[in-house]
Amino acid sequence: SGANAGYTATLEFSTDLFDRSTAERFVQRFNLLLGNLAEAPQTRVEVVDVLPLSERHEIRTALEGVTVPEPALSIPAVFEGVAARCADSPAIIGHGRTMTFHELNSVANRLARQIMDLGTGPETIVAVHLPRGEDLAVAWLAVLKAGGAYLPIDPAYPSERVDRILDDARPSILVSRGDVKQEGCWSHIVIGEMEVAGDGANINDLERGYSLSPAGLAYVIYTSGSSGAPKAVGVSHANVLNLAYRVWTGPVPGRTLMHSPTSFDASTYELWSPLLNGGAVVPATEPRSDPAELVSLVQDERVSSVFVTTPLLGAFLDRGIKTRSDFHFLDHVLVGGEPLSPALLRSAESAYPSVRFVNVYGPTETTTFATSMSKGASARYSSVPIGQPVTNMAARVLDRRLQPVPIGVPGELYLAGAQVARGYREQRGLTASRFVADPEGCGTRVYRTGDVVRLREGGALEFIGRADDQVKIRGFRLEPGEIEAALTSHPNVTQAAVVARDFASGKQLVAFVVPDRGYREVVDELT
């Protein structure tokens, strides 16, 4: 009582769970909470600001990537400059031959003219239904040189999914090896193994790349949709260039293994990061990632850079250890797709101490990798942190009112910066709900990831889980709703529910269905 009335409080904390700086933050926030409530007693507790200015500044600094100016160029313009400097250097290695930058550029110029003759222009979609290899690299580059945007379609996709994507995308041209049976309102270019020899005609640069806008559409890639249909993410030239320039982690241009499915956004890193930096691409031949082939290619082709999903890392290491592989050419391994356990990372670093293992994170909507972490794994956490934003990217960890949460408090992750995609093609409502105004920006946008994270002491982001029922399996993002829609399309299934379950072999999807007649009869039909 009296003029000096106040309160006295004591905070006790377990040193096994918290360090002193974390406990001191609790005291600061509690004092700020009481002070703000004393000044405005009618304020609802949930809206009271508990972030001291010093902590707010610390959060913003930790979640802002380094900012550097970007050249206002398109992908073809950058590639043509690299091809001129590295004309005789290998660009594509594998399948029994090596294609130089000059050869790749020349063949792409020929195909680009053929594509242009069919009326391709800015924002025009060209579907590319090709396996990994020279043809794929030529086709993607040629589409961009012609001014269009490529749509990668994995040849291993079921025909029903290919049909659905083509029906939705309505491409003006389809490039394939003649193995797409569906007929549509497009021109069809059928290619075999690309010829690099010739009379020299039509091999010169089209000089169109320099007039293309960096904000123009470079490619459209389909990802799983909660409504039961896949959705198309539109990615710009500038998005890809920031990834290629700023996520490239090799000390000098080297050789990057390309083994991801062509419709998986990791293929963007595997192809464009080396090619736009003067490095070489080493394509795998197997339709799906095979640890034996990956280990063999790393050794035989002296690969320096590899991206693997978290489950594949364990198989890759096991195969390498069993075959006593040296990996002395391998500079770094990027790991992503699912949470990385500290135990697996320690095993990897112990087995190959000369290799730098980098944990990367990023949804398709932020052009493959938006954050990265190469050090700092701790046994106190169930997974290795996803790190901090890459160059020219920024992160926000926000509550439901789009306000920043304190350090150590879970919040939803929003991503901003040079790699945020343009949105979902021809889906304005969905785009508006996921690509929202940046509460800390000036007319800029952030992508709402739906992932729950927290900022750790020291400035690294820790992945906690999802804010919805979306799951990732072997790096692929899946919406259970799309699978449920496929199940209920069967005439004998009335209801379906799909969930992810952890098994000894890894995470798997489990479906529960309600049949309209005998259980055994329906199961026999489905299997």
XYZ file of C-alpha atoms in Angstrom:
527
model
C 0.000 0.000 0.000
C 1.048 3.639 -0.213
C 2.894 5.645 -2.862
C 5.604 3.011 -3.279
C 3.179 0.114 -3.699
C 4.251 -2.434 -6.287
C 4.817 -6.116 -6.679
C 7.642 -8.493 -6.023
C 8.059 -11.630 -8.119
C 10.560 -14.458 -8.293
C 11.144 -16.551 -11.390
C 12.489 -20.072 -11.030
C 13.449 -22.110 -14.085
C 15.010 -25.447 -14.922
C 18.503 -25.048 -16.348
C 18.001 -28.313 -18.227
C 15.261 -26.690 -20.274
C 16.086 -22.969 -20.360
C 19.185 -20.800 -20.339
C 19.473 -17.563 -18.363
C 18.871 -15.261 -21.344
C 15.555 -16.986 -22.087
C 14.461 -16.594 -18.463
C 15.407 -12.905 -18.536
C 13.251 -12.443 -21.655
C 10.281 -13.878 -19.751
C 10.791 -11.268 -17.032
C 11.039 -8.420 -19.560
C 7.858 -9.509 -21.353
C 5.970 -9.928 -18.052
C 6.965 -6.430 -16.924
C 5.916 -4.997 -20.289
C 2.601 -6.840 -20.132
C 1.772 -5.480 -16.667
C 2.873 -1.972 -17.602
C 0.713 -1.875 -20.737
C -2.286 -3.269 -18.850
C -1.837 -0.671 -16.114
C -1.920 2.110 -18.724
C -4.948 0.671 -20.532
C -6.881 -1.638 -18.165
C -9.694 -2.264 -20.684
C -7.296 -3.820 -23.215
C -7.788 -7.495 -24.017
C -4.753 -9.496 -22.892
C -4.298 -11.189 -26.264
C -3.647 -7.880 -28.028
C -1.215 -6.433 -25.479
C 2.264 -5.924 -26.937
C 4.828 -7.961 -24.998
C 7.811 -7.395 -27.311
C 10.422 -4.912 -26.079
C 11.865 -2.742 -28.836
C 15.253 -4.420 -28.420
C 13.772 -7.888 -29.003
C 11.673 -6.671 -31.920
C 14.845 -5.342 -33.561
C 16.684 -8.593 -32.809
C 13.912 -10.629 -34.467
C 13.828 -8.456 -37.570
C 17.615 -8.613 -37.934
C 17.679 -12.407 -37.593
C 14.915 -12.939 -40.146
C 16.180 -10.603 -42.857
C 18.534 -12.192 -45.367
C 21.434 -10.257 -46.815
C 20.220 -7.840 -49.491
C 22.179 -7.416 -52.718
C 21.124 -5.834 -56.030
C 19.913 -8.159 -58.747
C 20.644 -7.701 -62.466
C 17.512 -6.876 -64.472
C 17.979 -9.792 -66.872
C 16.128 -12.876 -68.030
C 17.352 -16.476 -67.762
C 18.255 -16.715 -71.493
C 20.217 -13.467 -71.345
C 22.261 -14.717 -68.387
C 22.776 -18.157 -69.933
C 23.946 -16.738 -73.268
C 26.553 -14.688 -71.443
C 27.775 -17.793 -69.608
C 27.785 -19.813 -72.856
C 29.961 -17.203 -74.533
C 32.503 -17.309 -71.693
C 32.422 -21.092 -71.176
C 31.804 -22.259 -74.754
C 33.986 -25.373 -74.570
C 33.236 -26.254 -70.939
C 30.923 -29.202 -70.210
C 27.297 -28.256 -69.588
C 25.592 -31.689 -69.540
C 27.531 -34.825 -68.588
C 26.129 -38.314 -68.811
C 24.192 -40.770 -70.929
C 27.474 -41.667 -72.599
C 28.461 -38.212 -73.819
C 29.274 -34.651 -72.838
C 27.492 -31.588 -74.238
C 29.379 -28.296 -74.072
C 27.828 -24.913 -73.403
C 28.278 -24.005 -77.074
C 26.476 -27.170 -78.174
C 23.659 -26.730 -75.669
C 23.167 -23.105 -76.692
C 23.245 -23.933 -80.412
C 20.720 -26.767 -80.257
C 18.431 -24.726 -77.985
C 18.535 -21.869 -80.504
C 17.375 -24.219 -83.262
C 14.488 -25.556 -81.189
C 13.592 -22.042 -79.982
C 13.098 -20.895 -83.568
C 10.804 -23.835 -84.208
C 8.804 -22.963 -81.082
C 8.627 -19.286 -82.087
C 7.337 -20.214 -85.548
C 4.348 -21.808 -83.784
C 3.414 -18.509 -82.170
C 4.967 -18.677 -78.719
C 5.209 -15.404 -76.806
C 5.324 -14.043 -73.247
C 3.033 -15.885 -70.809
C 2.544 -18.701 -73.353
C 2.722 -22.179 -71.800
C 4.777 -24.895 -73.472
C 4.416 -28.336 -71.902
C 7.625 -30.415 -71.805
C 7.049 -34.151 -71.349
C 10.638 -35.436 -71.328
C 12.902 -37.452 -69.006
C 16.067 -36.020 -67.468
C 18.962 -35.522 -69.867
C 20.169 -33.385 -72.754
C 16.759 -33.174 -74.405
C 15.152 -31.800 -71.265
C 17.821 -29.113 -70.777
C 17.565 -28.124 -74.436
C 13.768 -27.950 -74.321
C 13.529 -25.880 -71.124
C 16.148 -23.451 -72.405
C 14.572 -23.253 -75.870
C 11.137 -22.428 -74.464
C 12.621 -19.544 -72.468
C 14.647 -18.321 -75.451
C 11.415 -18.271 -77.483
C 9.828 -16.077 -74.820
C 7.458 -18.682 -73.382
C 7.170 -20.488 -70.068
C 7.756 -24.221 -69.729
C 5.494 -26.655 -67.913
C 7.455 -29.723 -66.724
C 5.509 -32.980 -66.851
C 7.107 -36.065 -65.332
C 6.963 -38.958 -67.864
C 6.494 -41.296 -64.881
C 3.179 -39.651 -63.991
C 0.031 -41.763 -64.445
C -1.734 -40.892 -67.688
C -4.772 -39.629 -65.769
C -2.699 -36.991 -63.966
C -0.978 -35.961 -67.206
C -4.394 -35.534 -68.815
C -5.648 -33.456 -65.898
C -2.626 -31.145 -65.964
C -2.807 -30.652 -69.724
C -6.543 -29.956 -69.545
C -5.981 -27.350 -66.823
C -2.860 -25.697 -68.276
C -4.036 -25.627 -71.915
C -0.509 -25.296 -73.352
C -0.042 -23.944 -76.854
C 2.728 -26.462 -77.608
C 3.650 -29.903 -76.302
C 7.246 -31.099 -76.586
C 7.716 -34.837 -76.124
C 9.192 -37.968 -77.628
C 5.830 -38.879 -79.068
C 4.698 -40.859 -76.039
C 1.766 -38.618 -75.009
C -1.443 -40.159 -76.287
C -3.863 -37.380 -75.390
C -4.915 -35.117 -78.253
C -5.487 -31.458 -77.549
C -5.618 -27.963 -79.007
C -1.847 -27.622 -79.169
C 0.984 -28.030 -81.621
C 3.104 -31.091 -80.973
C 6.872 -31.113 -81.374
C 8.293 -34.629 -81.279
C 12.020 -34.845 -80.651
C 14.487 -37.688 -80.453
C 18.061 -37.426 -79.259
C 19.060 -33.874 -80.084
C 21.530 -33.447 -82.935
C 24.442 -31.162 -82.110
C 26.218 -31.450 -85.438
C 24.916 -29.531 -88.412
C 25.588 -26.978 -91.073
C 25.677 -24.096 -88.613
C 22.300 -22.710 -89.644
C 19.997 -21.342 -86.960
C 22.528 -21.771 -84.164
C 23.027 -18.088 -83.357
C 21.354 -16.458 -80.373
C 17.891 -15.080 -81.008
C 18.732 -11.962 -78.961
C 15.224 -12.139 -77.577
C 16.320 -12.927 -74.043
C 17.500 -9.379 -73.416
C 14.039 -7.969 -74.122
C 12.237 -10.368 -71.786
C 11.062 -8.965 -68.459
C 12.662 -10.460 -65.324
C 9.133 -10.474 -63.869
C 7.881 -12.534 -66.809
C 6.706 -16.113 -66.374
C 9.547 -18.664 -66.633
C 7.758 -21.867 -65.717
C 4.564 -23.273 -64.239
C 4.788 -26.241 -61.904
C 1.891 -28.180 -60.419
C 1.675 -29.051 -56.755
C -0.942 -30.890 -54.725
C -4.175 -29.029 -53.997
C -6.541 -29.334 -51.030
C -9.601 -28.974 -53.270
C -8.897 -32.292 -54.976
C -7.153 -30.823 -58.022
C -3.474 -29.880 -58.439
C -2.687 -26.166 -58.531
C -0.226 -24.387 -60.822
C 2.480 -22.195 -59.278
C 3.813 -19.496 -61.600
C 7.530 -18.700 -61.191
C 9.320 -15.743 -62.794
C 12.769 -15.334 -64.353
C 13.817 -13.164 -61.389
C 12.714 -15.876 -58.934
C 14.933 -18.468 -60.644
C 17.912 -16.132 -60.974
C 17.932 -15.347 -57.261
C 17.870 -19.070 -56.502
C 20.655 -19.774 -59.002
C 22.894 -16.949 -57.834
C 22.213 -16.900 -54.107
C 21.731 -20.568 -53.182
C 24.726 -21.715 -55.184
C 27.093 -22.858 -52.470
C 30.083 -24.199 -54.385
C 33.364 -22.270 -54.130
C 33.714 -22.496 -57.926
C 31.311 -23.798 -60.608
C 31.358 -27.569 -60.312
C 29.148 -30.505 -61.205
C 25.636 -30.874 -59.833
C 23.703 -34.122 -59.795
C 20.203 -33.910 -61.293
C 18.087 -36.785 -60.041
C 14.832 -35.228 -58.774
C 11.652 -35.843 -60.777
C 11.282 -33.143 -63.428
C 7.969 -32.031 -61.899
C 9.560 -31.609 -58.440
C 10.794 -28.048 -57.879
C 14.210 -29.280 -56.711
C 14.942 -29.848 -60.413
C 15.002 -26.048 -60.757
C 18.048 -25.898 -58.496
C 19.661 -28.979 -60.051
C 19.538 -27.598 -63.591
C 19.674 -23.815 -63.442
C 22.062 -23.280 -60.530
C 24.984 -24.989 -62.283
C 24.181 -23.808 -65.821
C 23.806 -20.126 -64.856
C 27.107 -20.240 -62.948
C 29.200 -22.050 -65.576
C 28.937 -25.464 -63.907
C 27.834 -28.811 -65.332
C 24.711 -30.916 -64.817
C 25.015 -34.689 -64.329
C 21.575 -36.234 -64.986
C 20.603 -39.561 -63.448
C 18.974 -42.123 -65.725
C 16.648 -43.917 -63.322
C 13.060 -42.560 -63.287
C 13.199 -42.368 -59.486
C 16.146 -41.623 -57.211
C 18.207 -44.775 -56.778
C 20.905 -44.679 -54.049
C 23.161 -47.075 -55.969
C 23.079 -44.907 -59.091
C 23.555 -41.685 -57.128
C 26.639 -42.998 -55.346
C 28.052 -44.316 -58.626
C 27.480 -40.998 -60.429
C 29.033 -38.969 -57.617
C 32.163 -41.104 -57.845
C 32.411 -41.669 -61.596
C 31.552 -38.122 -62.675
C 33.278 -36.308 -59.770
C 30.061 -34.607 -58.681
C 30.529 -31.685 -56.288
C 26.920 -30.796 -55.389
C 23.917 -32.982 -54.541
C 20.424 -32.304 -53.232
C 18.699 -35.183 -51.436
C 15.495 -35.460 -49.481
C 15.901 -36.348 -45.816
C 14.819 -40.005 -46.197
C 17.117 -40.419 -49.209
C 20.097 -39.079 -47.245
C 20.076 -42.143 -44.975
C 19.961 -44.545 -47.943
C 22.630 -42.528 -49.756
C 24.958 -42.686 -46.746
C 24.332 -46.401 -46.174
C 25.139 -47.191 -49.788
C 28.251 -45.019 -49.728
C 29.542 -46.596 -46.508
C 28.852 -50.153 -47.702
C 30.718 -49.569 -50.971
C 33.491 -47.663 -49.146
C 32.940 -44.670 -51.375
C 35.388 -41.832 -50.959
C 33.276 -38.839 -52.112
C 36.449 -36.734 -52.115
C 35.087 -34.585 -54.980
C 31.829 -33.894 -53.178
C 31.804 -30.381 -51.745
C 28.323 -30.103 -50.262
C 25.046 -31.949 -49.879
C 21.793 -30.024 -49.562
C 19.167 -31.861 -47.497
C 15.481 -30.954 -47.414
C 11.893 -31.975 -47.953
C 11.287 -33.236 -44.408
C 12.716 -32.476 -40.924
C 16.336 -33.572 -40.505
C 17.183 -35.291 -37.221
C 20.367 -34.272 -35.370
C 21.344 -37.973 -35.172
C 21.222 -38.412 -38.951
C 23.178 -35.207 -39.489
C 25.853 -36.273 -37.001
C 26.126 -39.665 -38.734
C 26.554 -37.939 -42.094
C 29.185 -35.518 -40.828
C 31.032 -38.326 -39.045
C 31.087 -40.572 -42.125
C 32.172 -37.780 -44.500
C 33.799 -34.943 -42.524
C 35.049 -33.162 -45.647
C 31.510 -32.745 -47.016
C 29.416 -29.771 -45.951
C 25.832 -30.803 -45.198
C 23.294 -27.975 -45.504
C 19.714 -28.254 -44.236
C 17.450 -26.344 -46.649
C 13.772 -25.440 -46.525
C 11.310 -23.885 -48.913
C 7.914 -24.519 -50.505
C 7.378 -24.520 -54.261
C 5.830 -21.057 -53.932
C 9.213 -19.630 -52.875
C 11.237 -21.232 -55.688
C 12.688 -24.299 -54.005
C 14.938 -23.120 -51.124
C 14.157 -20.058 -48.988
C 16.185 -20.757 -45.815
C 19.304 -22.782 -45.046
C 21.380 -23.993 -42.096
C 24.783 -25.674 -42.271
C 25.758 -25.647 -38.593
C 24.079 -25.505 -35.229
C 22.369 -28.872 -34.787
C 21.530 -29.517 -31.153
C 20.487 -32.691 -29.370
C 18.009 -30.544 -27.389
C 15.806 -30.308 -30.465
C 13.980 -33.043 -32.351
C 15.106 -31.709 -35.735
C 17.910 -29.624 -37.160
C 16.899 -25.944 -37.537
C 15.915 -24.795 -41.007
C 18.188 -21.817 -40.480
C 17.849 -18.290 -41.763
C 16.623 -16.718 -45.010
C 18.911 -16.918 -48.028
C 20.128 -13.747 -49.718
C 17.337 -11.368 -50.771
C 14.744 -13.321 -48.789
C 13.094 -12.545 -45.456
C 10.931 -14.410 -42.966
C 8.151 -13.419 -40.612
C 6.965 -15.519 -37.672
C 3.496 -14.183 -36.935
C 0.473 -14.862 -34.772
C -3.116 -14.967 -36.035
C -3.248 -11.145 -35.930
C -0.187 -11.000 -38.229
C 1.924 -9.644 -35.375
C 5.472 -10.924 -34.696
C 5.738 -13.452 -31.889
C 8.545 -13.401 -29.301
C 11.706 -15.471 -29.630
C 11.000 -19.078 -28.683
C 7.226 -18.787 -29.223
C 5.580 -20.807 -32.037
C 4.034 -18.869 -34.901
C 3.161 -19.297 -38.556
C 5.968 -18.758 -41.059
C 5.543 -16.177 -43.817
C 8.239 -15.675 -46.483
C 9.050 -12.526 -48.429
C 11.623 -11.508 -50.992
C 13.024 -12.161 -54.430
C 11.964 -15.813 -54.688
C 8.284 -15.441 -53.804
C 6.397 -16.764 -56.841
C 3.839 -14.753 -58.787
C 0.937 -16.842 -57.486
C -1.342 -19.622 -58.669
C -2.089 -19.448 -62.369
C -5.707 -18.439 -63.070
C -6.703 -18.859 -59.396
C -7.041 -15.325 -58.057
C -8.949 -16.275 -54.932
C -6.436 -18.897 -53.854
C -3.557 -16.567 -54.715
C -5.052 -13.783 -52.599
C -5.452 -16.121 -49.614
C -1.849 -17.387 -49.666
C 0.109 -14.429 -51.101
C -0.840 -11.641 -48.711
C 0.324 -8.111 -48.004
C 3.523 -7.951 -45.981
C 2.679 -6.431 -42.581
C 6.251 -5.140 -42.368
C 6.649 -4.124 -46.004
C 5.579 -1.275 -48.228
C 3.352 -2.676 -50.928
C 5.205 -6.020 -50.973
C 3.788 -9.529 -50.545
C 4.575 -12.483 -48.313
C 3.724 -16.129 -48.883
C 1.808 -17.783 -46.072
C 3.484 -21.200 -45.755
C 1.126 -22.856 -43.273
C 4.205 -24.136 -41.415
C 4.565 -23.531 -37.679
C 8.061 -22.514 -36.559
C 9.795 -20.679 -33.754
C 12.858 -18.454 -33.726
C 15.568 -19.892 -31.517
C 18.087 -18.022 -29.426
C 20.929 -17.306 -31.842
C 18.661 -16.501 -34.785
C 17.811 -19.865 -36.390
C 14.303 -21.001 -37.282
C 13.111 -24.331 -35.875
C 10.404 -26.236 -37.770
C 7.600 -27.523 -35.515
C 4.823 -28.759 -37.790
C 1.869 -27.773 -39.944
C -1.020 -25.461 -39.170
C -3.228 -27.667 -41.376
C -3.329 -31.319 -42.475
C -0.871 -31.001 -45.355
C 1.948 -33.578 -45.260
C 5.310 -34.173 -46.893
C 6.499 -37.628 -47.895
C 9.950 -38.111 -49.439
C 10.038 -34.383 -50.107
C 6.731 -34.227 -51.960
C 4.058 -31.941 -50.547
C 0.705 -33.708 -50.481
C -2.784 -32.470 -49.720
C -4.854 -35.346 -48.281
C -7.914 -33.724 -49.823
C -6.641 -34.437 -53.344
C -6.169 -38.129 -52.541
C -9.523 -38.300 -50.779
C -11.162 -36.849 -53.890
C -9.532 -39.529 -56.025
C -10.768 -42.265 -53.688
C -14.332 -40.994 -53.532
C -14.425 -40.797 -57.332
C -14.648 -44.602 -57.255
C -18.324 -45.533 -57.670
C -18.245 -47.896 -54.680
C -16.611 -45.501 -52.167
C -18.923 -43.080 -50.351
C -16.437 -41.462 -47.918
C -12.659 -41.379 -47.495
C -10.106 -40.008 -45.051
C -6.336 -39.920 -45.633
C -3.737 -39.460 -42.888
C 0.037 -39.769 -42.575
C 1.478 -42.380 -40.235
C 5.051 -43.051 -39.167
C 6.376 -46.561 -39.844
C 9.806 -48.118 -39.439
C 10.407 -47.555 -43.162
C 9.350 -43.903 -42.921
C 6.195 -41.823 -43.201
C 3.403 -43.327 -45.320
C -0.139 -42.405 -46.269
C -2.994 -44.494 -44.882
C -6.485 -44.277 -46.357
C -9.752 -45.113 -44.612
C -12.766 -45.651 -46.862
C -16.482 -46.259 -46.358
C -17.783 -48.577 -49.093
C -21.354 -48.641 -50.310
C -21.363 -52.439 -50.146
C -19.270 -55.343 -48.899
C -15.815 -54.389 -47.619
C -13.970 -57.319 -49.173
C -15.579 -56.813 -52.562
C -14.554 -53.142 -52.720
C -10.995 -53.819 -51.490
C -10.549 -56.451 -54.192
C -11.583 -53.898 -56.825
C -9.297 -51.167 -55.476
C -6.271 -53.459 -55.308
